[in-house]
PDB file of C-alpha atoms in Angstrom:
ATOM      1  CA  UNK A   1      31.646 -27.496  32.131  1.00 62.00           C
ATOM      2  CA  UNK A   2      32.267 -29.489  34.933  1.00 72.00           C
ATOM      3  CA  UNK A   3      35.454 -30.093  37.125  1.00 78.00           C
ATOM      4  CA  UNK A   4      37.253 -33.602  37.149  1.00 82.00           C
ATOM      5  CA  UNK A   5      36.620 -35.781  40.190  1.00 79.00           C
ATOM      6  CA  UNK A   6      40.357 -36.635  40.564  1.00 81.00           C
ATOM      7  CA  UNK A   7      42.352 -33.433  39.657  1.00 82.00           C
ATOM      8  CA  UNK A   8      39.753 -31.046  40.068  1.00 79.00           C
ATOM      9  CA  UNK A   9      40.404 -29.197  36.646  1.00 80.00           C
ATOM     10  CA  UNK A  10      37.716 -27.648  34.665  1.00 77.00           C
ATOM     11  CA  UNK A  11      36.506 -29.494  31.584  1.00 74.00           C
ATOM     12  CA  UNK A  12      34.507 -28.281  28.667  1.00 71.00           C
ATOM     13  CA  UNK A  13      33.528 -31.581  27.506  1.00 73.00           C
ATOM     14  CA  UNK A  14      33.703 -33.759  30.717  1.00 76.00           C
ATOM     15  CA  UNK A  15      33.789 -37.708  30.297  1.00 77.00           C
ATOM     16  CA  UNK A  16      31.309 -39.812  32.545  1.00 76.00           C
ATOM     17  CA  UNK A  17      32.216 -43.120  33.480  1.00 77.00           C
ATOM     18  CA  UNK A  18      29.548 -45.835  32.917  1.00 70.00           C
ATOM     19  CA  UNK A  19      31.183 -47.902  35.546  1.00 71.00           C
ATOM     20  CA  UNK A  20      31.112 -45.658  38.492  1.00 73.00           C
ATOM     21  CA  UNK A  21      29.218 -42.585  37.478  1.00 70.00           C
ATOM     22  CA  UNK A  22      32.238 -40.103  37.913  1.00 77.00           C
ATOM     23  CA  UNK A  23      33.248 -37.072  36.117  1.00 81.00           C
ATOM     24  CA  UNK A  24      36.632 -36.872  34.356  1.00 80.00           C
ATOM     25  CA  UNK A  25      38.962 -34.826  32.162  1.00 83.00           C
ATOM     26  CA  UNK A  26      40.641 -36.397  29.258  1.00 80.00           C
ATOM     27  CA  UNK A  27      43.597 -37.507  31.299  1.00 81.00           C
ATOM     28  CA  UNK A  28      41.547 -39.501  33.930  1.00 80.00           C
ATOM     29  CA  UNK A  29      38.557 -40.768  31.721  1.00 81.00           C
ATOM     30  CA  UNK A  30      40.077 -44.193  31.635  1.00 82.00           C
ATOM     31  CA  UNK A  31      38.815 -46.484  34.350  1.00 79.00           C
ATOM     32  CA  UNK A  32      42.421 -47.312  35.289  1.00 76.00           C
ATOM     33  CA  UNK A  33      43.377 -43.838  35.620  1.00 79.00           C
ATOM     34  CA  UNK A  34      40.933 -42.907  38.361  1.00 80.00           C
ATOM     35  CA  UNK A  35      40.969 -46.006  40.469  1.00 77.00           C
ATOM     36  CA  UNK A  36      37.418 -46.706  38.980  1.00 78.00           C
ATOM     37  CA  UNK A  37      35.356 -48.761  41.616  1.00 70.00           C
ATOM     38  CA  UNK A  38      33.798 -50.813  38.504  1.00 65.00           C
ATOM     39  CA  UNK A  39      37.336 -52.374  37.953  1.00 64.00           C
ATOM     40  CA  UNK A  40      36.151 -54.711  40.815  1.00 60.00           C
ATOM     41  CA  UNK A  41      33.440 -56.083  38.729  1.00 57.00           C
ATOM     42  CA  UNK A  42      35.380 -57.031  35.699  1.00 54.00           C
ATOM     43  CA  UNK A  43      35.846 -60.525  36.860  1.00 52.00           C
ATOM     44  CA  UNK A  44      35.728 -62.197  33.557  1.00 48.00           C
ATOM     45  CA  UNK A  45      38.919 -60.948  31.733  1.00 49.00           C
ATOM     46  CA  UNK A  46      39.334 -63.957  29.660  1.00 47.00           C
ATOM     47  CA  UNK A  47      35.930 -63.681  27.969  1.00 43.00           C
ATOM     48  CA  UNK A  48      37.036 -60.813  25.615  1.00 44.00           C
ATOM     49  CA  UNK A  49      39.425 -62.788  23.967  1.00 41.00           C
ATOM     50  CA  UNK A  50      36.498 -65.523  22.750  1.00 43.00           C
ATOM     51  CA  UNK A  51      36.113 -63.731  19.344  1.00 42.00           C
ATOM     52  CA  UNK A  52      33.954 -66.841  18.018  1.00 44.00           C
ATOM     53  CA  UNK A  53      35.820 -67.076  14.669  1.00 43.00           C
ATOM     54  CA  UNK A  54      38.878 -68.747  15.804  1.00 44.00           C
ATOM     55  CA  UNK A  55      38.747 -72.062  17.924  1.00 44.00           C
ATOM     56  CA  UNK A  56      42.547 -71.658  18.308  1.00 43.00           C
ATOM     57  CA  UNK A  57      41.700 -68.678  20.665  1.00 42.00           C
ATOM     58  CA  UNK A  58      40.705 -70.347  24.084  1.00 45.00           C
ATOM     59  CA  UNK A  59      39.597 -68.288  27.141  1.00 45.00           C
ATOM     60  CA  UNK A  60      41.178 -70.873  29.344  1.00 47.00           C
ATOM     61  CA  UNK A  61      41.795 -74.582  30.425  1.00 48.00           C
ATOM     62  CA  UNK A  62      38.583 -76.472  31.558  1.00 48.00           C
ATOM     63  CA  UNK A  63      40.682 -76.622  34.750  1.00 50.00           C
ATOM     64  CA  UNK A  64      40.575 -73.156  35.354  1.00 50.00           C
ATOM     65  CA  UNK A  65      36.745 -72.413  34.522  1.00 55.00           C
ATOM     66  CA  UNK A  66      34.485 -71.364  37.202  1.00 51.00           C
ATOM     67  CA  UNK A  67      31.401 -73.551  38.038  1.00 55.00           C
ATOM     68  CA  UNK A  68      29.085 -71.025  36.630  1.00 53.00           C
ATOM     69  CA  UNK A  69      31.154 -70.761  33.186  1.00 59.00           C
ATOM     70  CA  UNK A  70      30.989 -74.895  32.984  1.00 59.00           C
ATOM     71  CA  UNK A  71      27.351 -74.914  33.383  1.00 59.00           C
ATOM     72  CA  UNK A  72      27.069 -72.098  30.750  1.00 57.00           C
ATOM     73  CA  UNK A  73      29.229 -74.143  28.355  1.00 64.00           C
ATOM     74  CA  UNK A  74      26.866 -77.149  28.915  1.00 64.00           C
ATOM     75  CA  UNK A  75      23.922 -75.367  27.772  1.00 59.00           C
ATOM     76  CA  UNK A  76      23.224 -76.201  24.252  1.00 61.00           C
ATOM     77  CA  UNK A  77      22.772 -72.276  23.320  1.00 60.00           C
ATOM     78  CA  UNK A  78      25.583 -70.252  22.413  1.00 59.00           C
ATOM     79  CA  UNK A  79      26.446 -67.996  25.885  1.00 55.00           C
ATOM     80  CA  UNK A  80      29.551 -66.510  24.368  1.00 57.00           C
ATOM     81  CA  UNK A  81      29.966 -63.013  23.431  1.00 57.00           C
ATOM     82  CA  UNK A  82      28.454 -63.313  19.966  1.00 56.00           C
ATOM     83  CA  UNK A  83      25.563 -65.699  21.012  1.00 59.00           C
ATOM     84  CA  UNK A  84      21.993 -64.828  21.346  1.00 59.00           C
ATOM     85  CA  UNK A  85      22.399 -65.170  25.487  1.00 61.00           C
ATOM     86  CA  UNK A  86      25.414 -62.816  25.618  1.00 61.00           C
ATOM     87  CA  UNK A  87      23.650 -60.127  26.807  1.00 61.00           C
ATOM     88  CA  UNK A  88      22.981 -61.809  30.267  1.00 64.00           C
ATOM     89  CA  UNK A  89      26.665 -62.521  30.610  1.00 65.00           C
ATOM     90  CA  UNK A  90      27.898 -60.776  33.808  1.00 69.00           C
ATOM     91  CA  UNK A  91      24.739 -59.027  33.988  1.00 84.00           C
ATOM     92  CA  UNK A  92      22.939 -60.346  37.211  1.00 89.00           C
ATOM     93  CA  UNK A  93      20.050 -57.886  36.873  1.00 92.00           C
ATOM     94  CA  UNK A  94      18.763 -58.679  33.430  1.00 90.00           C
ATOM     95  CA  UNK A  95      18.904 -62.471  34.180  1.00 91.00           C
ATOM     96  CA  UNK A  96      16.964 -62.174  37.356  1.00 94.00           C
ATOM     97  CA  UNK A  97      14.364 -60.509  35.289  1.00 94.00           C
ATOM     98  CA  UNK A  98      14.288 -63.057  32.739  1.00 92.00           C
ATOM     99  CA  UNK A  99      14.180 -65.827  35.489  1.00 93.00           C
ATOM    100  CA  UNK A 100      11.248 -63.686  36.911  1.00 95.00           C
ATOM    101  CA  UNK A 101       9.330 -64.003  33.728  1.00 95.00           C
ATOM    102  CA  UNK A 102       9.847 -67.337  33.033  1.00 94.00           C
ATOM    103  CA  UNK A 103       8.881 -68.561  36.563  1.00 95.00           C
ATOM    104  CA  UNK A 104       5.667 -66.381  35.916  1.00 95.00           C
ATOM    105  CA  UNK A 105       5.010 -68.415  32.495  1.00 94.00           C
ATOM    106  CA  UNK A 106       5.692 -71.751  34.639  1.00 94.00           C
ATOM    107  CA  UNK A 107       3.219 -70.247  37.152  1.00 93.00           C
ATOM    108  CA  UNK A 108       0.484 -70.066  34.461  1.00 93.00           C
ATOM    109  CA  UNK A 109       1.068 -73.321  32.912  1.00 93.00           C
ATOM    110  CA  UNK A 110       0.986 -75.189  36.387  1.00 92.00           C
ATOM    111  CA  UNK A 111      -2.226 -73.484  37.202  1.00 91.00           C
ATOM    112  CA  UNK A 112      -4.004 -74.154  33.882  1.00 89.00           C
ATOM    113  CA  UNK A 113      -3.378 -77.600  34.642  1.00 87.00           C
ATOM    114  CA  UNK A 114      -5.409 -77.268  37.600  1.00 78.00           C
ATOM    115  CA  UNK A 115      -2.963 -78.603  40.388  1.00 75.00           C
ATOM    116  CA  UNK A 116      -3.624 -76.270  43.242  1.00 81.00           C
ATOM    117  CA  UNK A 117      -1.873 -78.402  45.612  1.00 86.00           C
ATOM    118  CA  UNK A 118       1.244 -78.806  43.167  1.00 90.00           C
ATOM    119  CA  UNK A 119       1.271 -74.739  42.492  1.00 91.00           C
ATOM    120  CA  UNK A 120       1.309 -73.849  46.002  1.00 92.00           C
ATOM    121  CA  UNK A 121       3.899 -76.500  47.040  1.00 92.00           C
ATOM    122  CA  UNK A 122       6.245 -75.184  44.281  1.00 93.00           C
ATOM    123  CA  UNK A 123       5.599 -71.512  43.757  1.00 94.00           C
ATOM    124  CA  UNK A 124       4.331 -70.043  46.864  1.00 93.00           C
ATOM    125  CA  UNK A 125       5.878 -69.959  50.767  1.00 94.00           C
ATOM    126  CA  UNK A 126       2.945 -70.780  52.727  1.00 92.00           C
ATOM    127  CA  UNK A 127       2.507 -70.924  56.607  1.00 92.00           C
ATOM    128  CA  UNK A 128       1.526 -74.264  56.251  1.00 92.00           C
ATOM    129  CA  UNK A 129       4.632 -75.573  54.821  1.00 91.00           C
ATOM    130  CA  UNK A 130       7.424 -72.917  55.679  1.00 92.00           C
ATOM    131  CA  UNK A 131       9.764 -75.793  55.877  1.00 93.00           C
ATOM    132  CA  UNK A 132       9.730 -76.403  51.945  1.00 94.00           C
ATOM    133  CA  UNK A 133      13.038 -74.662  51.575  1.00 95.00           C
ATOM    134  CA  UNK A 134      12.781 -74.211  47.842  1.00 95.00           C
ATOM    135  CA  UNK A 135       9.793 -72.191  48.284  1.00 94.00           C
ATOM    136  CA  UNK A 136      11.906 -69.456  50.058  1.00 95.00           C
ATOM    137  CA  UNK A 137      13.427 -68.846  46.627  1.00 95.00           C
ATOM    138  CA  UNK A 138      10.840 -69.869  44.152  1.00 95.00           C
ATOM    139  CA  UNK A 139       8.356 -67.386  45.835  1.00 95.00           C
ATOM    140  CA  UNK A 140      10.580 -64.942  45.327  1.00 95.00           C
ATOM    141  CA  UNK A 141      10.621 -65.204  41.521  1.00 96.00           C
ATOM    142  CA  UNK A 142       6.867 -66.098  41.609  1.00 94.00           C
ATOM    143  CA  UNK A 143       4.096 -63.317  41.121  1.00 94.00           C
ATOM    144  CA  UNK A 144       0.068 -62.825  41.117  1.00 91.00           C
ATOM    145  CA  UNK A 145      -1.193 -64.312  38.096  1.00 91.00           C
ATOM    146  CA  UNK A 146      -3.394 -62.460  35.686  1.00 88.00           C
ATOM    147  CA  UNK A 147      -5.533 -60.312  35.702  1.00 85.00           C
ATOM    148  CA  UNK A 148      -3.339 -58.897  38.508  1.00 88.00           C
ATOM    149  CA  UNK A 149      -0.240 -58.374  35.846  1.00 90.00           C
ATOM    150  CA  UNK A 150       0.692 -55.188  37.494  1.00 90.00           C
ATOM    151  CA  UNK A 151       2.460 -56.944  40.668  1.00 91.00           C
ATOM    152  CA  UNK A 152       5.066 -58.198  38.242  1.00 94.00           C
ATOM    153  CA  UNK A 153       5.331 -55.229  35.858  1.00 93.00           C
ATOM    154  CA  UNK A 154       6.069 -52.902  38.841  1.00 91.00           C
ATOM    155  CA  UNK A 155       8.397 -55.173  40.600  1.00 93.00           C
ATOM    156  CA  UNK A 156      10.057 -55.504  37.199  1.00 94.00           C
ATOM    157  CA  UNK A 157      10.158 -51.796  36.800  1.00 90.00           C
ATOM    158  CA  UNK A 158      11.962 -51.415  40.280  1.00 90.00           C
ATOM    159  CA  UNK A 159      14.430 -53.931  39.364  1.00 93.00           C
ATOM    160  CA  UNK A 160      15.218 -52.369  35.990  1.00 91.00           C
ATOM    161  CA  UNK A 161      15.847 -49.189  37.104  1.00 87.00           C
ATOM    162  CA  UNK A 162      17.728 -49.689  40.506  1.00 90.00           C
ATOM    163  CA  UNK A 163      19.105 -53.157  39.986  1.00 92.00           C
ATOM    164  CA  UNK A 164      22.357 -52.298  37.496  1.00 90.00           C
ATOM    165  CA  UNK A 165      23.121 -49.356  39.889  1.00 88.00           C
ATOM    166  CA  UNK A 166      23.575 -51.594  42.958  1.00 91.00           C
ATOM    167  CA  UNK A 167      25.212 -54.461  40.720  1.00 90.00           C
ATOM    168  CA  UNK A 168      27.675 -52.037  39.217  1.00 87.00           C
ATOM    169  CA  UNK A 169      28.501 -51.043  42.851  1.00 86.00           C
ATOM    170  CA  UNK A 170      28.663 -54.462  44.598  1.00 88.00           C
ATOM    171  CA  UNK A 171      29.208 -56.572  41.751  1.00 88.00           C
ATOM    172  CA  UNK A 172      27.277 -59.571  39.925  1.00 89.00           C
ATOM    173  CA  UNK A 173      27.554 -62.089  42.722  1.00 90.00           C
ATOM    174  CA  UNK A 174      26.880 -60.134  45.707  1.00 92.00           C
ATOM    175  CA  UNK A 175      23.682 -58.407  43.983  1.00 94.00           C
ATOM    176  CA  UNK A 176      22.457 -62.051  43.192  1.00 93.00           C
ATOM    177  CA  UNK A 177      22.996 -62.893  46.769  1.00 95.00           C
ATOM    178  CA  UNK A 178      21.338 -59.897  48.118  1.00 96.00           C
ATOM    179  CA  UNK A 179      18.413 -60.387  45.919  1.00 96.00           C
ATOM    180  CA  UNK A 180      17.635 -63.968  46.959  1.00 96.00           C
ATOM    181  CA  UNK A 181      18.573 -63.531  50.561  1.00 96.00           C
ATOM    182  CA  UNK A 182      16.481 -60.358  51.151  1.00 96.00           C
ATOM    183  CA  UNK A 183      13.733 -62.027  49.213  1.00 95.00           C
ATOM    184  CA  UNK A 184      13.780 -65.045  51.455  1.00 96.00           C
ATOM    185  CA  UNK A 185      13.862 -63.072  54.672  1.00 96.00           C
ATOM    186  CA  UNK A 186      10.830 -60.803  53.474  1.00 95.00           C
ATOM    187  CA  UNK A 187       8.856 -63.787  52.560  1.00 94.00           C
ATOM    188  CA  UNK A 188       9.532 -65.541  55.937  1.00 95.00           C
ATOM    189  CA  UNK A 189       8.880 -62.538  57.755  1.00 93.00           C
ATOM    190  CA  UNK A 190       5.435 -62.184  56.075  1.00 93.00           C
ATOM    191  CA  UNK A 191       4.553 -65.963  56.707  1.00 93.00           C
ATOM    192  CA  UNK A 192       5.663 -65.583  60.514  1.00 93.00           C
ATOM    193  CA  UNK A 193       2.925 -62.931  60.980  1.00 90.00           C
ATOM    194  CA  UNK A 194       0.420 -65.229  59.146  1.00 89.00           C
ATOM    195  CA  UNK A 195       1.382 -68.271  61.272  1.00 91.00           C
ATOM    196  CA  UNK A 196       0.861 -65.780  64.441  1.00 89.00           C
ATOM    197  CA  UNK A 197      -2.539 -64.873  62.930  1.00 86.00           C
ATOM    198  CA  UNK A 198      -3.658 -68.577  62.966  1.00 86.00           C
ATOM    199  CA  UNK A 199      -3.570 -69.063  59.035  1.00 84.00           C
ATOM    200  CA  UNK A 200      -1.234 -72.066  59.442  1.00 79.00           C
ATOM    201  CA  UNK A 201      -4.139 -74.029  60.474  1.00 80.00           C
ATOM    202  CA  UNK A 202      -6.427 -73.062  57.451  1.00 80.00           C
ATOM    203  CA  UNK A 203      -5.954 -73.881  53.736  1.00 80.00           C
ATOM    204  CA  UNK A 204      -4.935 -70.160  53.153  1.00 82.00           C
ATOM    205  CA  UNK A 205      -2.184 -67.638  53.436  1.00 85.00           C
ATOM    206  CA  UNK A 206       1.154 -67.718  51.646  1.00 90.00           C
ATOM    207  CA  UNK A 207       3.337 -65.116  49.878  1.00 93.00           C
ATOM    208  CA  UNK A 208       4.793 -64.628  46.439  1.00 93.00           C
ATOM    209  CA  UNK A 209       6.444 -61.574  44.726  1.00 93.00           C
ATOM    210  CA  UNK A 210       9.948 -59.918  44.415  1.00 93.00           C
ATOM    211  CA  UNK A 211       8.942 -56.524  46.054  1.00 92.00           C
ATOM    212  CA  UNK A 212      10.942 -57.661  49.286  1.00 94.00           C
ATOM    213  CA  UNK A 213      14.252 -58.008  47.238  1.00 95.00           C
ATOM    214  CA  UNK A 214      13.281 -55.021  44.763  1.00 95.00           C
ATOM    215  CA  UNK A 215      12.945 -52.738  47.915  1.00 95.00           C
ATOM    216  CA  UNK A 216      16.135 -54.127  49.232  1.00 96.00           C
ATOM    217  CA  UNK A 217      17.837 -53.142  45.998  1.00 95.00           C
ATOM    218  CA  UNK A 218      15.961 -49.478  46.536  1.00 94.00           C
ATOM    219  CA  UNK A 219      17.384 -49.152  50.232  1.00 95.00           C
ATOM    220  CA  UNK A 220      20.811 -49.781  48.853  1.00 94.00           C
ATOM    221  CA  UNK A 221      20.478 -46.965  46.619  1.00 92.00           C
ATOM    222  CA  UNK A 222      18.535 -44.719  49.082  1.00 93.00           C
ATOM    223  CA  UNK A 223      21.559 -44.933  51.592  1.00 93.00           C
ATOM    224  CA  UNK A 224      24.352 -44.480  48.746  1.00 90.00           C
ATOM    225  CA  UNK A 225      22.588 -41.430  47.124  1.00 88.00           C
ATOM    226  CA  UNK A 226      19.577 -40.258  48.913  1.00 90.00           C
ATOM    227  CA  UNK A 227      19.000 -37.136  46.464  1.00 88.00           C
ATOM    228  CA  UNK A 228      18.818 -39.162  43.364  1.00 86.00           C
ATOM    229  CA  UNK A 229      16.105 -37.829  41.370  1.00 85.00           C
ATOM    230  CA  UNK A 230      13.623 -40.214  40.486  1.00 83.00           C
ATOM    231  CA  UNK A 231      10.052 -40.004  38.656  1.00 80.00           C
ATOM    232  CA  UNK A 232       7.035 -41.297  40.534  1.00 76.00           C
ATOM    233  CA  UNK A 233       4.915 -43.228  37.973  1.00 73.00           C
ATOM    234  CA  UNK A 234       7.196 -41.662  35.372  1.00 70.00           C
ATOM    235  CA  UNK A 235       5.568 -38.130  35.943  1.00 80.00           C
ATOM    236  CA  UNK A 236       6.121 -36.749  39.459  1.00 82.00           C
ATOM    237  CA  UNK A 237      10.164 -35.554  40.229  1.00 84.00           C
ATOM    238  CA  UNK A 238      11.337 -36.224  43.793  1.00 86.00           C
ATOM    239  CA  UNK A 239      14.533 -37.628  45.488  1.00 89.00           C
ATOM    240  CA  UNK A 240      14.925 -40.947  45.892  1.00 89.00           C
ATOM    241  CA  UNK A 241      14.849 -40.628  49.949  1.00 92.00           C
ATOM    242  CA  UNK A 242      11.299 -39.310  49.712  1.00 91.00           C
ATOM    243  CA  UNK A 243       9.791 -42.162  47.639  1.00 90.00           C
ATOM    244  CA  UNK A 244      11.531 -44.586  50.272  1.00 92.00           C
ATOM    245  CA  UNK A 245      10.145 -42.563  53.220  1.00 93.00           C
ATOM    246  CA  UNK A 246       6.650 -42.893  51.660  1.00 91.00           C
ATOM    247  CA  UNK A 247       6.946 -46.634  50.843  1.00 90.00           C
ATOM    248  CA  UNK A 248       8.116 -47.221  54.523  1.00 92.00           C
ATOM    249  CA  UNK A 249       5.281 -45.390  55.979  1.00 93.00           C
ATOM    250  CA  UNK A 250       2.622 -46.797  54.134  1.00 90.00           C
ATOM    251  CA  UNK A 251       4.270 -50.389  55.196  1.00 90.00           C
ATOM    252  CA  UNK A 252       4.546 -49.348  58.653  1.00 91.00           C
ATOM    253  CA  UNK A 253       0.883 -48.051  58.768  1.00 89.00           C
ATOM    254  CA  UNK A 254      -0.610 -51.381  57.300  1.00 87.00           C
ATOM    255  CA  UNK A 255       1.516 -53.654  59.341  1.00 84.00           C
ATOM    256  CA  UNK A 256       0.583 -51.744  62.504  1.00 76.00           C
ATOM    257  CA  UNK A 257      -3.205 -51.687  61.545  1.00 73.00           C
ATOM    258  CA  UNK A 258      -3.156 -55.123  60.071  1.00 70.00           C
ATOM    259  CA  UNK A 259      -4.630 -53.712  56.797  1.00 65.00           C
ATOM    260  CA  UNK A 260      -3.307 -53.589  53.197  1.00 64.00           C
ATOM    261  CA  UNK A 261      -5.794 -56.261  51.576  1.00 69.00           C
ATOM    262  CA  UNK A 262      -3.429 -59.039  49.966  1.00 77.00           C
ATOM    263  CA  UNK A 263      -0.457 -56.862  49.698  1.00 82.00           C
ATOM    264  CA  UNK A 264       2.423 -58.359  52.082  1.00 85.00           C
ATOM    265  CA  UNK A 265       3.374 -54.869  53.813  1.00 88.00           C
ATOM    266  CA  UNK A 266       5.811 -56.756  56.257  1.00 91.00           C
ATOM    267  CA  UNK A 267       7.628 -58.196  53.316  1.00 92.00           C
ATOM    268  CA  UNK A 268       8.110 -54.724  52.038  1.00 93.00           C
ATOM    269  CA  UNK A 269       9.541 -53.483  55.047  1.00 93.00           C
ATOM    270  CA  UNK A 270      11.740 -56.065  55.947  1.00 95.00           C
ATOM    271  CA  UNK A 271      13.562 -56.147  52.335  1.00 95.00           C
ATOM    272  CA  UNK A 272      13.607 -52.368  52.973  1.00 95.00           C
ATOM    273  CA  UNK A 273      15.482 -52.415  56.180  1.00 96.00           C
ATOM    274  CA  UNK A 274      17.880 -55.463  54.799  1.00 96.00           C
ATOM    275  CA  UNK A 275      18.721 -52.970  51.730  1.00 96.00           C
ATOM    276  CA  UNK A 276      18.980 -50.030  54.062  1.00 95.00           C
ATOM    277  CA  UNK A 277      21.396 -51.832  56.281  1.00 95.00           C
ATOM    278  CA  UNK A 278      23.628 -53.139  53.295  1.00 94.00           C
ATOM    279  CA  UNK A 279      23.616 -49.965  52.215  1.00 93.00           C
ATOM    280  CA  UNK A 280      25.019 -48.283  55.042  1.00 92.00           C
ATOM    281  CA  UNK A 281      27.903 -51.216  55.210  1.00 91.00           C
ATOM    282  CA  UNK A 282      28.664 -50.535  51.320  1.00 90.00           C
ATOM    283  CA  UNK A 283      28.842 -46.872  52.275  1.00 87.00           C
ATOM    284  CA  UNK A 284      31.158 -47.332  55.291  1.00 85.00           C
ATOM    285  CA  UNK A 285      33.458 -49.912  53.555  1.00 84.00           C
ATOM    286  CA  UNK A 286      33.963 -48.622  49.814  1.00 74.00           C
ATOM    287  CA  UNK A 287      34.433 -45.107  48.243  1.00 65.00           C
ATOM    288  CA  UNK A 288      31.414 -45.125  45.830  1.00 64.00           C
ATOM    289  CA  UNK A 289      30.751 -42.117  43.478  1.00 61.00           C
ATOM    290  CA  UNK A 290      26.931 -42.020  42.762  1.00 59.00           C
ATOM    291  CA  UNK A 291      24.828 -40.370  39.886  1.00 57.00           C
ATOM    292  CA  UNK A 292      22.727 -37.434  40.708  1.00 53.00           C
ATOM    293  CA  UNK A 293      19.708 -38.424  38.448  1.00 53.00           C
ATOM    294  CA  UNK A 294      18.312 -41.874  37.283  1.00 53.00           C
ATOM    295  CA  UNK A 295      18.493 -42.314  33.548  1.00 45.00           C
ATOM    296  CA  UNK A 296      16.287 -44.248  31.255  1.00 40.00           C
ATOM    297  CA  UNK A 297      18.487 -45.606  28.686  1.00 37.00           C
ATOM    298  CA  UNK A 298      22.390 -45.076  27.817  1.00 36.00           C
ATOM    299  CA  UNK A 299      23.603 -47.980  29.503  1.00 36.00           C
ATOM    300  CA  UNK A 300      24.218 -46.141  32.980  1.00 37.00           C
ATOM    301  CA  UNK A 301      24.492 -42.568  34.557  1.00 34.00           C
ATOM    302  CA  UNK A 302      25.503 -40.027  32.366  1.00 33.00           C
ATOM    303  CA  UNK A 303      24.127 -41.814  29.218  1.00 34.00           C
ATOM    304  CA  UNK A 304      21.555 -40.391  27.008  1.00 30.00           C
ATOM    305  CA  UNK A 305      17.744 -40.839  27.401  1.00 31.00           C
ATOM    306  CA  UNK A 306      15.312 -39.302  29.712  1.00 32.00           C
ATOM    307  CA  UNK A 307      14.969 -39.710  33.286  1.00 31.00           C
ATOM    308  CA  UNK A 308      12.764 -42.388  34.542  1.00 33.00           C
ATOM    309  CA  UNK A 309      11.925 -43.955  37.677  1.00 37.00           C
ATOM    310  CA  UNK A 310       9.282 -46.470  39.521  1.00 39.00           C
ATOM    311  CA  UNK A 311       6.604 -46.159  41.799  1.00 39.00           C
ATOM    312  CA  UNK A 312       6.463 -48.743  44.678  1.00 40.00           C
ATOM    313  CA  UNK A 313       6.396 -52.564  44.140  1.00 45.00           C
ATOM    314  CA  UNK A 314       4.054 -55.002  45.579  1.00 49.00           C
ATOM    315  CA  UNK A 315       4.639 -58.150  47.108  1.00 54.00           C
ATOM    316  CA  UNK A 316       1.470 -60.364  47.168  1.00 54.00           C
ATOM    317  CA  UNK A 317       0.113 -62.414  50.120  1.00 52.00           C
ATOM    318  CA  UNK A 318      -2.862 -64.979  49.820  1.00 48.00           C
TER     319      UNK A 318
END
């Protein structure tokens, strides 16, 4: 039995909204009946009418289409509701994950061709060339190459679990902007430290990895729901604030001592601070209902599946 978040009535069979995570009775289960915050993210109402069976049913004229929709229309693969890429429509989290793994494959291809200079100039944000603006973004999607596969795996786990929650609260566009900006600033912060250490005068240094962005995502959720139960390494239960505090402590310790091997702890800390600040902004400006436990599967809070949660990600430095 649970109480409806709108009317307060006890409900034997409550409904959990997969868009905002709230609990409602039968009268308030529909998003429009409980002023669902997820309604702000339903920004593609025309797409639901494109069944793919009747060409006479149009989602809108070409003049009214957004730039992103025009780009999708130009792709030689069906990106409509029934196409093979339909899963990624309006889903920035999984689109970002796909781009991360595609970038990793491209890294291995370039590395196998033996072009070390090309590799660094395309994929690595370096203290020698921080003016290569494209590397501010490409380095965020790039990761350490095999055999250090856990670098990309851990970052993907964090984004997979926490990304959909943040995207649901802020919308796909703002989520993508948060990911790119936090990742770029985290990398630039790490490179600034390397420049102060004199690495700009050597052929060494540089940073790759999405952990700055991943920790920004974690920081947002930590502010919105600090007591969210997560499972460290899928085994040890703990509140999210404890996991975040532990990662922050480790990052601060290694930044202060200058240790940590090839892990970019400064990038971790910068990304986390950005996420905490943005989470506080969201908390003050939006009325958001948050889940009490992070679920694996089921499409969101309240869905079926067992609990899950990641350990800390790692952004790599060279």
